[in-house]
mmCIF file of C-alpha atoms in Angstrom:
data_model
loop_
_atom_site.group_PDB
_atom_site.id
_atom_site.type_symbol
_atom_site.label_atom_id
_atom_site.label_comp_id
_atom_site.label_asym_id
_atom_site.label_seq_id
_atom_site.Cartn_x
_atom_site.Cartn_y
_atom_site.Cartn_z
ATOM 1 C CA PRO A 1 221.168 -56.253 -59.933
ATOM 2 C CA SER A 2 218.005 -55.571 -61.915
ATOM 3 C CA TRP A 3 219.833 -56.298 -65.191
ATOM 4 C CA ARG A 4 222.929 -58.181 -66.193
ATOM 5 C CA ASP A 5 224.594 -59.281 -69.394
ATOM 6 C CA LYS A 6 223.791 -62.985 -69.785
ATOM 7 C CA PHE A 7 226.615 -63.796 -72.197
ATOM 8 C CA PRO A 8 229.706 -65.750 -71.038
ATOM 9 C CA LYS A 9 232.286 -63.854 -68.994
ATOM 10 C CA THR A 10 235.892 -64.803 -68.433
ATOM 11 C CA ALA A 11 236.872 -65.861 -64.939
ATOM 12 C CA LEU A 12 239.941 -64.723 -62.987
ATOM 13 C CA TYR A 13 241.783 -67.802 -64.186
ATOM 14 C CA LYS A 14 243.192 -67.502 -67.682
ATOM 15 C CA GLY A 15 241.299 -69.457 -70.315
ATOM 16 C CA ARG A 16 238.294 -70.146 -68.102
ATOM 17 C CA TYR A 17 234.786 -68.751 -67.876
ATOM 18 C CA ILE A 18 232.390 -68.066 -65.038
ATOM 19 C CA GLY A 19 230.152 -71.114 -65.022
ATOM 20 C CA ASP A 20 232.866 -73.618 -65.890
ATOM 21 C CA THR A 21 232.410 -76.926 -63.972
ATOM 22 C CA TYR A 22 228.651 -76.316 -63.575
ATOM 23 C CA PRO A 23 226.242 -78.688 -65.363
ATOM 24 C CA LEU A 24 224.269 -77.624 -68.402
ATOM 25 C CA CYS A 25 220.678 -76.717 -67.619
ATOM 26 C CA VAL A 26 219.456 -78.985 -70.438
ATOM 27 C CA ASP A 27 221.082 -81.968 -68.700
ATOM 28 C CA TYR A 28 218.908 -81.716 -65.619
ATOM 29 C CA PRO A 29 216.224 -84.427 -65.641
ATOM 30 C CA SER A 30 212.515 -83.754 -65.873
ATOM 31 C CA LYS A 31 210.829 -82.778 -62.589
ATOM 32 C CA SER A 32 214.095 -81.937 -60.860
ATOM 33 C CA PHE A 33 212.022 -80.396 -58.084
ATOM 34 C CA LEU A 34 211.216 -83.946 -56.895
ATOM 35 C CA ARG A 35 214.718 -85.349 -57.271
ATOM 36 C CA THR A 36 217.331 -86.100 -54.642
ATOM 37 C CA GLY A 37 219.044 -82.877 -53.612
ATOM 38 C CA ALA A 38 216.176 -80.559 -54.585
ATOM 39 C CA THR A 39 216.104 -77.657 -52.133
ATOM 40 C CA TYR A 40 213.209 -75.584 -50.820
ATOM 41 C CA ARG A 41 213.296 -72.460 -48.671
ATOM 42 C CA LEU A 42 210.518 -71.393 -46.308
ATOM 43 C CA LEU A 43 208.649 -68.231 -47.327
ATOM 44 C CA GLY A 44 206.213 -68.329 -44.429
ATOM 45 C CA SER A 45 202.873 -66.714 -45.243
ATOM 46 C CA SER A 46 204.203 -64.922 -48.342
ATOM 47 C CA SER A 47 203.357 -66.550 -51.675
ATOM 48 C CA LEU A 48 205.863 -64.471 -53.636
ATOM 49 C CA PRO A 49 209.239 -66.017 -54.523
ATOM 50 C CA GLU A 50 212.367 -64.183 -53.376
ATOM 51 C CA LEU A 51 214.916 -65.714 -55.745
ATOM 52 C CA MET A 52 212.673 -65.200 -58.793
ATOM 53 C CA THR A 53 210.271 -62.450 -59.790
ATOM 54 C CA ASP A 54 206.492 -62.654 -59.966
ATOM 55 C CA PRO A 55 204.105 -59.702 -60.213
ATOM 56 C CA PRO A 56 203.488 -58.336 -56.679
ATOM 57 C CA GLU A 57 199.733 -58.626 -57.303
ATOM 58 C CA PHE A 58 200.128 -62.411 -57.152
ATOM 59 C CA ALA A 59 200.338 -62.081 -53.355
ATOM 60 C CA THR A 60 196.866 -60.593 -52.909
ATOM 61 C CA ASP A 61 194.843 -61.643 -55.962
ATOM 62 C CA GLU A 62 192.499 -64.432 -54.864
ATOM 63 C CA THR A 63 192.087 -65.628 -58.465
ATOM 64 C CA ILE A 64 195.744 -66.631 -58.758
ATOM 65 C CA LYS A 65 196.210 -70.343 -59.459
ATOM 66 C CA ARG A 66 198.922 -71.803 -57.222
ATOM 67 C CA VAL A 67 200.761 -75.102 -56.856
ATOM 68 C CA VAL A 68 198.785 -76.456 -53.901
ATOM 69 C CA LEU A 69 200.217 -79.733 -52.621
ATOM 70 C CA ASN A 70 197.436 -82.192 -51.837
ATOM 71 C CA GLU A 71 197.067 -84.260 -48.678
ATOM 72 C CA THR A 72 198.702 -87.358 -50.208
ATOM 73 C CA SER A 73 201.742 -85.517 -51.590
ATOM 74 C CA ALA A 74 205.087 -86.985 -50.538
ATOM 75 C CA LEU A 75 206.651 -83.567 -51.079
ATOM 76 C CA ARG A 76 204.115 -82.007 -48.719
ATOM 77 C CA GLU A 77 205.018 -84.521 -46.019
ATOM 78 C CA VAL A 78 208.726 -83.796 -46.331
ATOM 79 C CA LEU A 79 208.168 -80.035 -46.155
ATOM 80 C CA CYS A 80 205.786 -80.476 -43.208
ATOM 81 C CA HIS A 81 208.439 -82.320 -41.134
ATOM 82 C CA ARG A 82 205.994 -83.637 -38.524
ATOM 83 C CA ASP A 83 206.956 -84.078 -34.883
ATOM 84 C CA VAL A 84 205.927 -87.009 -32.667
ATOM 85 C CA ASP A 85 202.534 -85.397 -32.160
ATOM 86 C CA GLY A 86 201.920 -85.157 -35.897
ATOM 87 C CA GLN A 87 202.294 -81.374 -36.011
ATOM 88 C CA CYS A 88 204.271 -79.698 -38.808
ATOM 89 C CA GLN A 89 207.604 -78.267 -37.723
ATOM 90 C CA TYR A 90 208.629 -76.198 -40.706
ATOM 91 C CA GLN A 91 212.334 -75.753 -41.359
ATOM 92 C CA ASN A 92 213.928 -72.726 -43.005
ATOM 93 C CA SER A 93 215.534 -74.928 -45.648
ATOM 94 C CA VAL A 94 214.657 -78.439 -46.784
ATOM 95 C CA THR A 95 216.713 -80.683 -49.073
ATOM 96 C CA LEU A 96 215.172 -83.862 -50.440
ATOM 97 C CA ALA A 97 217.086 -86.938 -49.303
ATOM 98 C CA SER A 98 215.580 -89.142 -52.010
ATOM 99 C CA LYS A 99 213.546 -88.972 -55.189
ATOM 100 C CA LEU A 100 209.821 -88.510 -54.556
ATOM 101 C CA ALA A 101 206.858 -89.738 -56.565
ATOM 102 C CA CYS A 102 204.640 -87.039 -58.024
ATOM 103 C CA THR A 103 201.045 -86.504 -56.909
ATOM 104 C CA GLY A 104 198.320 -84.345 -58.422
ATOM 105 C CA ILE A 105 199.556 -81.136 -60.023
ATOM 106 C CA GLU A 106 203.173 -82.206 -59.494
ATOM 107 C CA CYS A 107 202.695 -84.783 -62.252
ATOM 108 C CA ASP A 108 201.361 -82.225 -64.733
ATOM 109 C CA VAL A 109 204.099 -79.581 -64.658
ATOM 110 C CA ASP A 110 207.726 -79.399 -65.793
ATOM 111 C CA ASP A 111 208.845 -77.076 -63.050
ATOM 112 C CA VAL A 112 207.590 -75.245 -59.960
ATOM 113 C CA ARG A 113 208.322 -71.864 -58.443
ATOM 114 C CA VAL A 114 206.420 -71.662 -55.149
ATOM 115 C CA VAL A 115 204.466 -74.517 -53.560
ATOM 116 C CA GLN A 116 201.661 -74.106 -51.038
ATOM 117 C CA VAL A 117 201.634 -76.522 -48.098
ATOM 118 C CA THR A 118 198.752 -74.953 -46.158
ATOM 119 C CA SER A 119 196.677 -71.808 -46.615
ATOM 120 C CA SER A 120 199.385 -69.807 -44.828
ATOM 121 C CA VAL A 121 202.631 -71.692 -45.494
ATOM 122 C CA PHE A 122 204.625 -71.476 -48.730
ATOM 123 C CA PHE A 123 208.006 -72.793 -49.862
ATOM 124 C CA GLU A 124 210.111 -71.593 -52.791
ATOM 125 C CA TYR A 125 211.917 -74.145 -54.947
ATOM 126 C CA VAL A 126 215.593 -73.208 -55.244
ATOM 127 C CA HIS A 127 216.710 -73.991 -58.770
ATOM 128 C CA PRO A 128 220.204 -75.520 -58.789
ATOM 129 C CA PRO A 129 222.947 -73.489 -60.496
ATOM 130 C CA CYS A 130 223.492 -74.463 -64.110
ATOM 131 C CA VAL A 131 224.770 -73.032 -67.381
ATOM 132 C CA GLN A 132 222.760 -72.143 -70.471
ATOM 133 C CA GLN A 133 224.778 -72.124 -73.644
ATOM 134 C CA ALA A 134 224.686 -68.980 -75.755
ATOM 135 C CA PHE A 135 224.326 -71.052 -78.933
ATOM 136 C CA PHE A 136 222.146 -74.141 -79.319
ATOM 137 C CA ASN A 137 220.255 -76.163 -81.924
ATOM 138 C CA ASP A 138 216.627 -75.890 -83.038
ATOM 139 C CA ALA A 139 215.976 -72.506 -81.419
ATOM 140 C CA LYS A 140 212.347 -71.435 -81.100
ATOM 141 C CA LYS A 141 210.944 -67.919 -81.086
ATOM 142 C CA LEU A 142 209.537 -66.513 -77.857
ATOM 143 C CA SER A 143 207.031 -63.684 -77.941
ATOM 144 C CA LYS A 144 205.503 -61.513 -75.242
ATOM 145 C CA ARG A 145 201.741 -61.107 -74.862
ATOM 146 C CA TYR A 146 201.507 -58.989 -78.013
ATOM 147 C CA SER A 147 203.525 -59.924 -81.092
ATOM 148 C CA VAL A 148 204.510 -56.288 -81.675
ATOM 149 C CA TYR A 149 206.922 -56.598 -78.753
ATOM 150 C CA PRO A 150 210.539 -57.691 -79.452
ATOM 151 C CA THR A 151 211.064 -61.454 -79.736
ATOM 152 C CA VAL A 152 213.960 -63.605 -78.559
ATOM 153 C CA CYS A 153 215.316 -67.079 -79.270
ATOM 154 C CA ALA A 154 215.137 -69.871 -76.690
ATOM 155 C CA ASN A 155 216.182 -73.480 -76.299
ATOM 156 C CA PRO A 156 213.020 -75.619 -76.690
ATOM 157 C CA LEU A 157 214.405 -78.176 -74.224
ATOM 158 C CA LEU A 158 214.321 -75.719 -71.315
ATOM 159 C CA PRO A 159 211.240 -74.752 -69.251
ATOM 160 C CA VAL A 160 211.614 -71.016 -69.842
ATOM 161 C CA ALA A 161 208.292 -69.920 -71.375
ATOM 162 C CA SER A 162 204.553 -70.540 -71.255
ATOM 163 C CA GLU A 163 201.906 -71.968 -73.570
ATOM 164 C CA ALA A 164 199.806 -69.845 -75.936
ATOM 165 C CA CYS A 165 197.183 -71.823 -77.846
ATOM 166 C CA CYS A 166 195.271 -70.892 -81.009
ATOM 167 C CA GLU A 167 192.579 -72.528 -83.056
ATOM 168 C CA VAL A 168 193.851 -73.557 -86.484
ATOM 169 C CA GLY A 169 194.242 -70.449 -88.635
ATOM 170 C CA SER A 170 193.681 -68.041 -85.747
ATOM 171 C CA VAL A 171 196.136 -65.502 -84.305
ATOM 172 C CA SER A 172 194.273 -65.033 -81.009
ATOM 173 C CA ALA A 173 195.727 -67.244 -78.277
ATOM 174 C CA ILE A 174 194.385 -68.453 -74.939
ATOM 175 C CA ARG A 175 196.060 -70.157 -71.986
ATOM 176 C CA ASN A 176 195.846 -73.667 -70.558
ATOM 177 C CA THR A 177 198.043 -73.239 -67.525
ATOM 178 C CA MET A 178 198.274 -75.324 -64.360
ATOM 179 C CA PHE A 179 199.382 -72.363 -62.213
ATOM 180 C CA ASP A 180 200.003 -68.677 -62.784
ATOM 181 C CA GLY A 181 203.618 -67.918 -63.612
ATOM 182 C CA GLU A 182 204.177 -71.432 -64.963
ATOM 183 C CA ARG A 183 207.039 -72.101 -67.374
ATOM 184 C CA MET A 184 207.481 -75.237 -69.453
ATOM 185 C CA THR A 185 209.391 -76.734 -72.370
ATOM 186 C CA PHE A 186 208.192 -76.287 -75.937
ATOM 187 C CA ARG A 187 207.054 -79.926 -76.106
ATOM 188 C CA SER A 188 204.933 -79.467 -72.992
ATOM 189 C CA ALA A 189 203.450 -76.288 -74.481
ATOM 190 C CA GLU A 190 202.443 -78.261 -77.582
ATOM 191 C CA LYS A 191 200.782 -80.930 -75.429
ATOM 192 C CA ARG A 192 199.020 -78.344 -73.275
ATOM 193 C CA CYS A 193 197.516 -76.813 -76.416
ATOM 194 C CA SER A 194 196.650 -80.203 -77.889
ATOM 195 C CA ASP A 195 194.749 -81.022 -74.689
ATOM 196 C CA ILE A 196 192.246 -78.267 -75.542
ATOM 197 C CA SER A 197 192.184 -79.035 -79.292
ATOM 198 C CA ARG A 198 194.423 -76.103 -80.190
ATOM 199 C CA GLU A 199 198.019 -75.620 -81.255
ATOM 200 C CA THR A 200 200.994 -73.393 -80.544
ATOM 201 C CA CYS A 201 200.945 -70.451 -82.915
ATOM 202 C CA ASP A 202 202.496 -67.221 -84.118
ATOM 203 C CA PHE A 203 199.812 -65.268 -82.306
ATOM 204 C CA TYR A 204 198.988 -61.596 -82.417
ATOM 205 C CA SER A 205 197.834 -61.501 -78.805
ATOM 206 C CA VAL A 206 197.264 -63.700 -75.749
ATOM 207 C CA SER A 207 193.938 -63.093 -74.021
ATOM 208 C CA GLY A 208 193.604 -62.668 -70.283
ATOM 209 C CA ASP A 209 194.951 -60.652 -67.378
ATOM 210 C CA SER A 210 198.152 -58.801 -68.329
ATOM 211 C CA ARG A 211 199.752 -59.612 -64.955
ATOM 212 C CA LYS A 212 199.151 -63.329 -65.407
ATOM 213 C CA ASN A 213 200.478 -63.077 -68.968
ATOM 214 C CA SER A 214 203.601 -61.054 -68.231
ATOM 215 C CA MET A 215 206.032 -63.827 -69.194
ATOM 216 C CA ALA A 216 207.224 -64.982 -72.625
ATOM 217 C CA PHE A 217 205.311 -67.548 -74.692
ATOM 218 C CA TRP A 218 206.448 -70.324 -76.987
ATOM 219 C CA THR A 219 205.684 -70.039 -80.684
ATOM 220 C CA PRO A 220 206.406 -72.659 -83.376
ATOM 221 C CA GLY A 221 208.507 -70.131 -85.276
ATOM 222 C CA LEU A 222 212.123 -71.069 -85.890
ATOM 223 C CA CYS A 223 214.742 -68.650 -84.607
ATOM 224 C CA LEU A 224 218.057 -68.168 -86.404
ATOM 225 C CA LEU A 225 221.087 -67.735 -84.173
ATOM 226 C CA ARG A 226 223.994 -65.946 -85.822
ATOM 227 C CA ILE A 227 227.514 -65.486 -84.533
ATOM 228 C CA LYS A 228 230.443 -63.377 -85.640
ATOM 229 C CA VAL A 229 233.837 -65.066 -85.402
ATOM 230 C CA LYS A 230 236.941 -62.928 -85.144
ATOM 231 C CA ALA A 231 240.206 -63.690 -86.941
ATOM 232 C CA ASP A 232 241.662 -65.265 -83.781
ATOM 233 C CA GLY A 233 238.757 -67.730 -83.610
ATOM 234 C CA GLN A 234 236.951 -66.020 -80.741
ATOM 235 C CA VAL A 235 233.299 -65.124 -80.940
ATOM 236 C CA ALA A 236 232.891 -61.376 -81.268
#
């Protein structure tokens, strides 16, 4: 469906919820895309993910920054799956049998969406199922490209938003992204801004192409989560 209610739903079994027995998303280790069990699915020549959504223009815009795996990448070798003649024999689905060391851009990002093996071969990282709690500590405010848009609260420990970096005292933000469509944790957003002598900010706008800036951005603003508890102890 194009939209769904993200709040917890009861399962068919009394007293249980859909998502019970699944791990919490915040408990997944950093760079899970290189860990044992990480799964990738072959997209062929298409650079657009199928299990996530990116702007369709990402497929044809030559200025799009992608996660291009370099020649020494262990992940690239696994996805290549060479035969005895050294030729890549791509599989529809690949699951990592062991933890891999990062190389190049893999070391600089929290998460990936689509990785490029060659100029015409792409794989999508399949994020493992996990549960995000409706209530959490230290919530941060997320804002769209312009601050006049509605804001939401997010868990700063999850890679769910992008960096927006301002000079001290400014409300005009710029990007310092490794690839277009990138999401990261709040801490990584702070570091990304610090790397260009800026800081996360309650910006008015984020400069750049609207398609490349279509996601939400971290701000340092605190976000207050409120709940309403009914007389029977259930959350309303």
